[in-house]
Each structure stands twice: as structure tokens, then as C-alpha cells.
Amino acid sequence: MSDTSKGIPQEQLPSQELHPPPMPVINLGHLSLDDPTVRSRVVNDIAKACRDLGYFQVISHGISQSVMDGAIEAASEFFKLPNEIKKEYASDDIRQPVRYDTSSKDGISMSRAFLKHYAHPLCDWLQYWPQQPPIYRQAVSSLRKEYMAKYAVEVRVVALKLMEAILEGLGIGKEYMQEKFEEGLQLLSVNCYPKVSQSDTSIGLAAHSDYGLLTILLTSCQGLEVVDRSSNSWKVVQQLPHALHVHVGDHMEVLSNGRIKTVVHRAVLNPQEARISLASIHGFALHEKVSSAKELVDEENPQKYKESSFNDFLEHLTANMDNRQRNFLESLRM
């Protein structure tokens, strides 16, 4: 996740919690239909949501409810483990393949515990995942598939479908840099937010944007808010049955040369129950640079961003540990 977004008045923005406006809901299954008219309409809907808002929700995405429930269960069981077991994965090194923490060392965590680890290629990273609870590290080839590994594989398929549609909507073709997307990085940020109490802050994760191209979020209950650009207010993301929330990240803004803007969002604590969220963040490989697509750069629209990689983002975080207000995306603007 990127650092706090510059220029956003964070907690002082008004909230639309009482009467939240509707959010685009895309039937992703229609992308696979033989009817080109239907596919074109879905691509246009995704393009409009990305351009106007930067976020939307998807249904009929191909991931079964049992797989989604299994991933939430695996995450919940991990956070229920004794502290001494969870602390085996604690580290101040942000380059560790698996990292657990409960503090606010990242400058944006207000009240959460998290486990971050890589997930693609799964065969490279599965060995580093927690061995407890047993259901967390269940191999895809096992008879019991409905847990974190299965979800990681299937949500990446959704991400690739969405990337094709977004690129097509940008007018640069769904096969643009296809190999780099297929060989790209997937980071799972598994979060546990406590139930809010009178003595707690109501914010679990402060305002920020994600570094990558695309983030797909699965949550156990309501708690995500996004900045609505039209009203400059916090918009509550509704919890729809069997839906996944999608929002674009910093590198999508770079790739599109500013045609699509990154999304500022935050997590608020739920007053009824603790909340589990699984953020699957997708981007290019560690050292692979993301630059503005040359097809989107001309005299009227000059290049607006410097190229950068996920490794550059990690170096930015390391160099700015004491200056969290220095935003990664801002550092890329030309």
C-alpha cells in the first residue's frame, strides 16, 4: 500500500454514510459471452467506472462462495492464533516474503493486525506462508481446496480479465504488455480490524492509495470507504452478496498517463463485529518498470509521470520512514 495521499484532508472530509449513493456493479460473466455487443458494453462500463470513479464492484466473477468463505475462514483462524505463533512472522523488513504486524509503523495503520505475503507464482511463495492454521497453507493440489491458496489463484484470474478490459477501454488493446501482466506480482494483504468500542479510534487504516495497477478486495463485513471526487466526501462501500470490490492504484494512473486516477480509501471499524479483509494487489514483477503507454502520449498529452517499479516503491518507503506525508505517486509526477 502506498503512503498517505497528499492533498487529501483525510478524516475531515464529510461522510455519506447515512445515504450512500449507488456504486457501479459490473457483471463480469458478460465479458465471456459470444455476443460482441454485450462484451463491448461491459468494457465501456468498466472504462467509465475507472475513468469517472476509479472503483466498482464485480459479480459473476467466477469465484465460488465456498472459495471466498474459505479464504475469510483461513484469515480469521490465523488471527486467532496465540501471539507467540503470529510473532514468528513479525519483521521490520518490508522486503520479507511474509510479514505480520499490529503496530502503526507504516504510518497509516491505526487499529489493525495484518499479514502480507506474495502469492504469484504460487509455487515460489507458498513455502513461506504460515503453516498454522493448517487450512491457511493448503496446497491447490490437495483434496481440500477452498482456502487461501485456491482463492489467490482464482482472484488473479479475475484480475487478468479486468486488466484486459481496462486496457481495451483505454484504446491500447487487451493484449498490451500481456506477458508482463501474466508474469507480474501479486501481493496479498490480509487484515483484521477489531470491533469498534468507545475507547477506540473509529479508523482502522488511514487514507491512502495502493501502489499497484489493480486491487481486488474481499471483506467479511462493511468497513471500506473511498473518496468520492465529485462531492469530495467519504463514500461507504456497500457489502453486496458474492461481490468483489475493485479499485485502481498508483501504477494504473501512471500507465494511463493520468486518464485513470488512483483511488484514495480508508478502513473504518465496524461497530457490530470484527472485520476481515483480503486485498489482492496486482502489478508488474518486482523490478519491471511501469511507464505511461506511448499510445497515450502525444503533443497535447505529454508524459506526466516517471517510470517506476515495485522495487522503487519499496525503496521510497524505506527512505521515507520518518516522512510518511511524502507520497509515492507525487514523487513520480513530472
Tab-separated table of C-alpha atoms in Angstrom:
chain	number	residue	atom	x	y	z
A	1	MET	CA	0.000	0.000	0.000
A	2	SER	CA	1.130	3.479	-0.750
A	3	ASP	CA	1.653	6.124	1.860
A	4	THR	CA	-0.954	8.690	2.832
A	5	SER	CA	-2.169	10.634	-0.184
A	6	LYS	CA	-1.021	14.200	-0.386
A	7	GLY	CA	-3.654	16.895	-0.628
A	8	ILE	CA	-6.488	14.809	0.848
A	9	PRO	CA	-7.880	16.288	4.076
A	10	GLN	CA	-8.321	12.721	5.360
A	11	GLU	CA	-10.565	12.454	8.394
A	12	GLN	CA	-12.010	15.957	7.948
A	13	LEU	CA	-13.893	15.010	4.796
A	14	PRO	CA	-17.654	14.644	5.288
A	15	SER	CA	-19.165	11.166	5.136
A	16	GLN	CA	-22.062	9.879	3.033
A	17	GLU	CA	-22.684	7.016	5.454
A	18	LEU	CA	-26.383	7.686	6.048
A	19	HIS	CA	-27.430	7.746	2.386
A	20	PRO	CA	-24.567	6.397	0.271
A	21	PRO	CA	-25.078	6.819	-3.487
A	22	PRO	CA	-25.088	3.681	-5.656
A	23	MET	CA	-21.826	2.217	-6.873
A	24	PRO	CA	-21.256	0.638	-10.316
A	25	VAL	CA	-21.775	-3.135	-10.241
A	26	ILE	CA	-20.311	-4.984	-13.246
A	27	ASN	CA	-21.433	-8.469	-14.304
A	28	LEU	CA	-18.032	-9.872	-15.226
A	29	GLY	CA	-19.550	-13.030	-16.691
A	30	HIS	CA	-20.767	-10.990	-19.652
A	31	LEU	CA	-17.157	-10.498	-20.787
A	32	SER	CA	-17.054	-14.175	-21.759
A	33	LEU	CA	-20.233	-14.164	-23.839
A	34	ASP	CA	-20.026	-14.691	-27.591
A	35	ASP	CA	-22.088	-11.577	-28.290
A	36	PRO	CA	-19.577	-8.801	-29.164
A	37	THR	CA	-22.176	-6.128	-28.458
A	38	VAL	CA	-22.593	-7.311	-24.872
A	39	ARG	CA	-18.829	-7.539	-24.350
A	40	SER	CA	-18.341	-4.047	-25.756
A	41	ARG	CA	-20.966	-2.677	-23.386
A	42	VAL	CA	-19.251	-4.279	-20.371
A	43	VAL	CA	-15.840	-2.953	-21.459
A	44	ASN	CA	-17.350	0.521	-21.795
A	45	ASP	CA	-18.953	0.236	-18.345
A	46	ILE	CA	-15.607	-0.741	-16.797
A	47	ALA	CA	-13.815	2.041	-18.681
A	48	LYS	CA	-16.350	4.628	-17.478
A	49	ALA	CA	-16.129	3.419	-13.862
A	50	CYS	CA	-12.323	3.583	-13.971
A	51	ARG	CA	-12.285	7.000	-15.623
A	52	ASP	CA	-15.005	8.645	-13.532
A	53	LEU	CA	-14.525	6.944	-10.157
A	54	GLY	CA	-11.579	4.555	-10.138
A	55	TYR	CA	-13.597	1.852	-8.378
A	56	PHE	CA	-16.512	-0.518	-8.902
A	57	GLN	CA	-17.786	-3.920	-7.773
A	58	VAL	CA	-17.943	-7.138	-9.782
A	59	ILE	CA	-20.388	-10.043	-9.633
A	60	SER	CA	-20.461	-13.309	-11.635
A	61	HIS	CA	-16.667	-13.212	-11.403
A	62	GLY	CA	-16.192	-16.986	-11.388
A	63	ILE	CA	-15.052	-17.469	-7.774
A	64	SER	CA	-17.450	-19.678	-5.837
A	65	GLN	CA	-18.882	-18.619	-2.498
A	66	SER	CA	-17.196	-21.616	-0.843
A	67	VAL	CA	-13.773	-20.443	-2.034
A	68	MET	CA	-14.443	-16.896	-0.808
A	69	ASP	CA	-15.732	-18.142	2.549
A	70	GLY	CA	-12.741	-20.472	2.880
A	71	ALA	CA	-10.290	-17.602	2.390
A	72	ILE	CA	-12.051	-15.498	5.046
A	73	GLU	CA	-12.059	-18.511	7.376
A	74	ALA	CA	-8.337	-19.144	6.879
A	75	ALA	CA	-7.558	-15.497	7.619
A	76	SER	CA	-9.785	-15.477	10.710
A	77	GLU	CA	-8.175	-18.631	12.070
A	78	PHE	CA	-4.699	-17.142	11.600
A	79	PHE	CA	-5.513	-14.023	13.609
A	80	LYS	CA	-6.982	-16.203	16.394
A	81	LEU	CA	-3.619	-17.941	16.893
A	82	PRO	CA	-1.608	-17.211	20.056
A	83	ASN	CA	0.561	-14.113	19.751
A	84	GLU	CA	3.783	-16.074	20.081
A	85	ILE	CA	2.958	-18.006	16.895
A	86	LYS	CA	1.944	-14.944	14.905
A	87	LYS	CA	5.031	-13.050	16.032
A	88	GLU	CA	7.200	-15.641	14.287
A	89	TYR	CA	6.308	-13.735	11.112
A	90	ALA	CA	6.869	-10.256	12.570
A	91	SER	CA	9.585	-8.177	10.908
A	92	ASP	CA	10.572	-4.554	10.326
A	93	ASP	CA	12.000	-5.557	6.939
A	94	ILE	CA	9.377	-4.664	4.334
A	95	ARG	CA	11.112	-6.935	1.810
A	96	GLN	CA	10.369	-10.111	3.729
A	97	PRO	CA	8.196	-12.560	1.735
A	98	VAL	CA	5.827	-12.840	4.713
A	99	ARG	CA	5.331	-10.113	7.301
A	100	TYR	CA	2.980	-9.778	10.289
A	101	ASP	CA	2.458	-6.689	12.408
A	102	THR	CA	-0.054	-4.920	14.643
A	103	SER	CA	1.625	-1.538	15.054
A	104	SER	CA	1.346	1.753	13.231
A	105	LYS	CA	4.928	1.692	11.977
A	106	ASP	CA	3.738	2.097	8.403
A	107	GLY	CA	2.218	5.464	9.273
A	108	ILE	CA	-1.321	4.551	8.182
A	109	SER	CA	-2.311	1.594	10.382
A	110	MET	CA	-4.427	2.978	13.207
A	111	SER	CA	-6.064	-0.159	14.588
A	112	ARG	CA	-5.404	-3.353	12.689
A	113	ALA	CA	-3.341	-6.514	12.536
A	114	PHE	CA	-2.077	-7.576	9.137
A	115	LEU	CA	-0.280	-10.368	7.353
A	116	LYS	CA	1.303	-9.561	3.994
A	117	HIS	CA	2.774	-12.097	1.616
A	118	TYR	CA	3.356	-12.720	-2.074
A	119	ALA	CA	1.126	-15.134	-3.966
A	120	HIS	CA	2.348	-15.346	-7.567
A	121	PRO	CA	3.861	-17.550	-8.777
A	122	LEU	CA	2.268	-19.616	-6.020
A	123	CYS	CA	4.819	-22.421	-6.348
A	124	ASP	CA	7.565	-19.930	-5.425
A	125	TRP	CA	5.871	-18.344	-2.438
A	126	LEU	CA	3.651	-20.991	-0.822
A	127	GLN	CA	6.588	-22.402	1.150
A	128	TYR	CA	6.861	-19.114	3.091
A	129	TRP	CA	3.184	-18.893	4.050
A	130	PRO	CA	2.159	-19.623	7.656
A	131	GLN	CA	1.995	-23.322	8.493
A	132	GLN	CA	-0.685	-22.618	11.084
A	133	PRO	CA	-3.582	-22.852	10.924
A	134	PRO	CA	-3.248	-25.854	8.575
A	135	ILE	CA	-6.058	-24.591	6.323
A	136	TYR	CA	-4.100	-21.397	5.531
A	137	ARG	CA	-1.320	-23.039	3.592
A	138	GLN	CA	-3.477	-25.711	1.966
A	139	ALA	CA	-1.901	-26.554	-1.397
A	140	VAL	CA	-4.003	-26.103	-4.523
A	141	SER	CA	-3.418	-29.745	-5.497
A	142	SER	CA	-4.828	-31.006	-2.192
A	143	LEU	CA	-8.278	-32.509	-1.802
A	144	ARG	CA	-9.241	-29.503	0.349
A	145	LYS	CA	-9.008	-26.555	-1.986
A	146	GLU	CA	-11.332	-23.913	-0.582
A	147	TYR	CA	-8.752	-21.915	1.361
A	148	MET	CA	-6.229	-19.125	0.828
A	149	ALA	CA	-4.155	-20.696	-1.949
A	150	LYS	CA	-7.218	-21.535	-4.009
A	151	TYR	CA	-8.597	-18.029	-3.579
A	152	ALA	CA	-5.250	-16.432	-4.507
A	153	VAL	CA	-5.108	-18.351	-7.774
A	154	GLU	CA	-8.707	-17.621	-8.717
A	155	VAL	CA	-8.686	-13.922	-7.832
A	156	ARG	CA	-5.628	-13.476	-10.039
A	157	VAL	CA	-7.623	-14.860	-12.974
A	158	VAL	CA	-10.230	-12.183	-12.258
A	159	ALA	CA	-7.503	-9.517	-12.171
A	160	LEU	CA	-6.175	-10.561	-15.585
A	161	LYS	CA	-9.682	-10.418	-17.087
A	162	LEU	CA	-10.194	-6.963	-15.645
A	163	MET	CA	-6.818	-5.744	-16.905
A	164	GLU	CA	-7.708	-6.862	-20.428
A	165	ALA	CA	-10.982	-4.941	-20.272
A	166	ILE	CA	-9.360	-1.822	-18.809
A	167	LEU	CA	-6.637	-1.790	-21.468
A	168	GLU	CA	-9.231	-2.313	-24.161
A	169	GLY	CA	-11.230	0.584	-22.720
A	170	LEU	CA	-8.122	2.779	-22.848
A	171	GLY	CA	-7.874	2.035	-26.562
A	172	ILE	CA	-4.474	0.338	-26.397
A	173	GLY	CA	-5.721	-3.229	-26.878
A	174	LYS	CA	-6.338	-6.038	-24.429
A	175	GLU	CA	-3.046	-7.731	-25.387
A	176	TYR	CA	-0.936	-4.692	-24.453
A	177	MET	CA	2.106	-5.943	-22.481
A	178	GLN	CA	0.194	-9.176	-21.887
A	179	GLU	CA	3.304	-11.147	-20.924
A	180	LYS	CA	4.310	-8.598	-18.275
A	181	PHE	CA	0.863	-8.750	-16.730
A	182	GLU	CA	0.813	-12.553	-16.732
A	183	GLU	CA	4.278	-12.717	-15.145
A	184	GLY	CA	3.510	-9.913	-12.722
A	185	LEU	CA	3.427	-9.680	-8.967
A	186	GLN	CA	0.539	-10.472	-6.637
A	187	LEU	CA	0.649	-9.327	-3.022
A	188	LEU	CA	-1.982	-10.437	-0.517
A	189	SER	CA	-2.597	-8.017	2.336
A	190	VAL	CA	-4.688	-9.927	4.889
A	191	ASN	CA	-6.144	-7.611	7.524
A	192	CYS	CA	-8.035	-7.957	10.789
A	193	TYR	CA	-9.826	-4.925	12.219
A	194	PRO	CA	-11.304	-5.101	15.735
A	195	LYS	CA	-14.868	-4.234	16.591
A	196	VAL	CA	-15.065	-0.544	17.469
A	197	SER	CA	-15.556	0.442	21.104
A	198	GLN	CA	-15.984	3.767	22.839
A	199	SER	CA	-12.313	3.922	23.742
A	200	ASP	CA	-11.092	3.091	20.232
A	201	THR	CA	-10.407	5.269	17.249
A	202	SER	CA	-13.018	4.689	14.574
A	203	ILE	CA	-10.324	4.465	11.889
A	204	GLY	CA	-8.631	1.128	11.256
A	205	LEU	CA	-6.481	2.212	8.301
A	206	ALA	CA	-5.945	5.857	7.413
A	207	ALA	CA	-6.432	7.442	3.990
A	208	HIS	CA	-4.038	6.043	1.384
A	209	SER	CA	-3.773	4.725	-2.153
A	210	ASP	CA	-2.345	1.375	-3.315
A	211	TYR	CA	0.901	1.266	-5.262
A	212	GLY	CA	-0.105	-1.325	-7.892
A	213	LEU	CA	-2.200	-1.431	-11.019
A	214	LEU	CA	-5.284	-3.055	-9.555
A	215	THR	CA	-6.566	-4.090	-6.115
A	216	ILE	CA	-9.364	-6.619	-5.616
A	217	LEU	CA	-10.871	-6.665	-2.148
A	218	LEU	CA	-12.857	-9.361	-0.348
A	219	THR	CA	-14.285	-8.425	3.050
A	220	SER	CA	-16.296	-10.154	5.758
A	221	CYS	CA	-18.451	-7.087	6.531
A	222	GLN	CA	-18.802	-3.387	5.809
A	223	GLY	CA	-15.934	-1.036	6.660
A	224	LEU	CA	-14.333	0.271	3.452
A	225	GLU	CA	-14.705	3.911	2.416
A	226	VAL	CA	-13.477	5.661	-0.727
A	227	VAL	CA	-13.105	9.345	-1.570
A	228	ASP	CA	-15.849	10.413	-3.966
A	229	ARG	CA	-14.248	13.003	-6.258
A	230	SER	CA	-17.480	14.682	-7.300
A	231	SER	CA	-18.508	15.574	-3.747
A	232	ASN	CA	-15.077	15.450	-2.074
A	233	SER	CA	-16.510	13.258	0.664
A	234	TRP	CA	-16.063	9.762	2.055
A	235	LYS	CA	-18.323	7.212	0.360
A	236	VAL	CA	-19.262	3.994	2.154
A	237	VAL	CA	-18.718	0.862	0.076
A	238	GLN	CA	-21.790	-1.310	0.457
A	239	GLN	CA	-21.452	-5.019	1.243
A	240	LEU	CA	-23.131	-6.840	-1.655
A	241	PRO	CA	-23.610	-10.636	-1.636
A	242	HIS	CA	-20.894	-12.502	-3.563
A	243	ALA	CA	-19.366	-9.261	-4.870
A	244	LEU	CA	-15.718	-8.224	-5.005
A	245	HIS	CA	-14.640	-4.603	-4.740
A	246	VAL	CA	-12.143	-3.346	-7.341
A	247	HIS	CA	-10.137	-0.142	-7.341
A	248	VAL	CA	-7.190	1.127	-9.344
A	249	GLY	CA	-3.789	2.033	-7.924
A	250	ASP	CA	-0.900	4.423	-8.460
A	251	HIS	CA	0.655	2.458	-11.307
A	252	MET	CA	-2.626	2.431	-13.230
A	253	GLU	CA	-2.589	6.227	-13.126
A	254	VAL	CA	0.978	6.127	-14.475
A	255	LEU	CA	0.194	3.561	-17.200
A	256	SER	CA	-2.855	5.527	-18.384
A	257	ASN	CA	-0.880	8.799	-18.283
A	258	GLY	CA	-3.448	10.266	-15.926
A	259	ARG	CA	-6.594	9.234	-17.788
A	260	ILE	CA	-7.410	6.980	-14.817
A	261	LYS	CA	-6.733	8.283	-11.311
A	262	THR	CA	-5.663	6.273	-8.284
A	263	VAL	CA	-8.255	5.811	-5.545
A	264	VAL	CA	-7.847	7.155	-2.026
A	265	HIS	CA	-9.543	4.893	0.504
A	266	ARG	CA	-9.570	4.004	4.189
A	267	ALA	CA	-10.914	1.360	6.563
A	268	VAL	CA	-13.275	2.266	9.398
A	269	LEU	CA	-14.048	-0.025	12.296
A	270	ASN	CA	-17.366	-1.837	12.261
A	271	PRO	CA	-19.490	-1.250	15.395
A	272	GLN	CA	-21.116	-4.694	15.230
A	273	GLU	CA	-18.207	-7.079	14.620
A	274	ALA	CA	-14.529	-7.543	13.870
A	275	ARG	CA	-13.751	-7.331	10.162
A	276	ILE	CA	-11.509	-9.414	7.919
A	277	SER	CA	-10.376	-8.005	4.581
A	278	LEU	CA	-8.254	-9.627	1.880
A	279	ALA	CA	-6.662	-7.145	-0.514
A	280	SER	CA	-5.118	-8.798	-3.582
A	281	ILE	CA	-2.796	-6.203	-5.139
A	282	HIS	CA	-1.635	-6.809	-8.719
A	283	GLY	CA	1.243	-5.237	-10.629
A	284	PHE	CA	4.326	-5.885	-12.710
A	285	ALA	CA	7.207	-8.005	-11.407
A	286	LEU	CA	9.465	-6.591	-8.684
A	287	HIS	CA	11.984	-4.817	-10.948
A	288	GLU	CA	9.766	-4.323	-14.010
A	289	LYS	CA	9.198	-0.634	-14.733
A	290	VAL	CA	5.717	0.764	-15.332
A	291	SER	CA	5.631	3.769	-17.649
A	292	SER	CA	2.937	5.741	-19.433
A	293	ALA	CA	1.755	3.848	-22.512
A	294	LYS	CA	3.289	5.509	-25.560
A	295	GLU	CA	-0.083	5.277	-27.318
A	296	LEU	CA	-1.457	7.683	-24.691
A	297	VAL	CA	1.345	10.245	-25.010
A	298	ASP	CA	1.374	12.981	-27.668
A	299	GLU	CA	1.893	16.731	-28.019
A	300	GLU	CA	-1.455	17.531	-26.432
A	301	ASN	CA	-0.948	14.921	-23.689
A	302	PRO	CA	2.751	14.853	-22.808
A	303	GLN	CA	4.136	12.223	-20.456
A	304	LYS	CA	3.100	13.149	-16.916
A	305	TYR	CA	4.938	10.529	-14.824
A	306	LYS	CA	8.369	8.998	-14.436
A	307	GLU	CA	8.596	5.242	-14.830
A	308	SER	CA	8.895	3.155	-11.660
A	309	SER	CA	8.749	-0.391	-10.315
A	310	PHE	CA	7.513	-2.088	-7.152
A	311	ASN	CA	11.143	-2.157	-6.040
A	312	ASP	CA	11.234	1.635	-6.431
A	313	PHE	CA	8.132	1.837	-4.235
A	314	LEU	CA	9.813	-0.255	-1.516
A	315	GLU	CA	12.899	1.981	-1.696
A	316	HIS	CA	10.650	5.029	-1.399
A	317	LEU	CA	9.051	3.617	1.760
A	318	THR	CA	12.434	2.754	3.260
A	319	ALA	CA	13.835	6.219	2.532
A	320	ASN	CA	10.796	7.992	3.965
A	321	MET	CA	10.159	6.084	7.180
A	322	ASP	CA	10.204	9.388	9.096
A	323	ASN	CA	8.286	11.362	6.458
A	324	ARG	CA	5.092	9.464	5.694
A	325	GLN	CA	3.475	12.507	4.115
A	326	ARG	CA	5.831	12.223	1.130
A	327	ASN	CA	3.548	10.438	-1.309
A	328	PHE	CA	4.939	7.873	-3.761
A	329	LEU	CA	2.753	8.934	-6.667
A	330	GLU	CA	3.605	12.595	-6.111
A	331	SER	CA	7.290	11.679	-6.379
A	332	LEU	CA	6.615	10.286	-9.878
A	333	ARG	CA	4.907	13.365	-11.301
A	334	MET	CA	6.907	15.247	-13.932
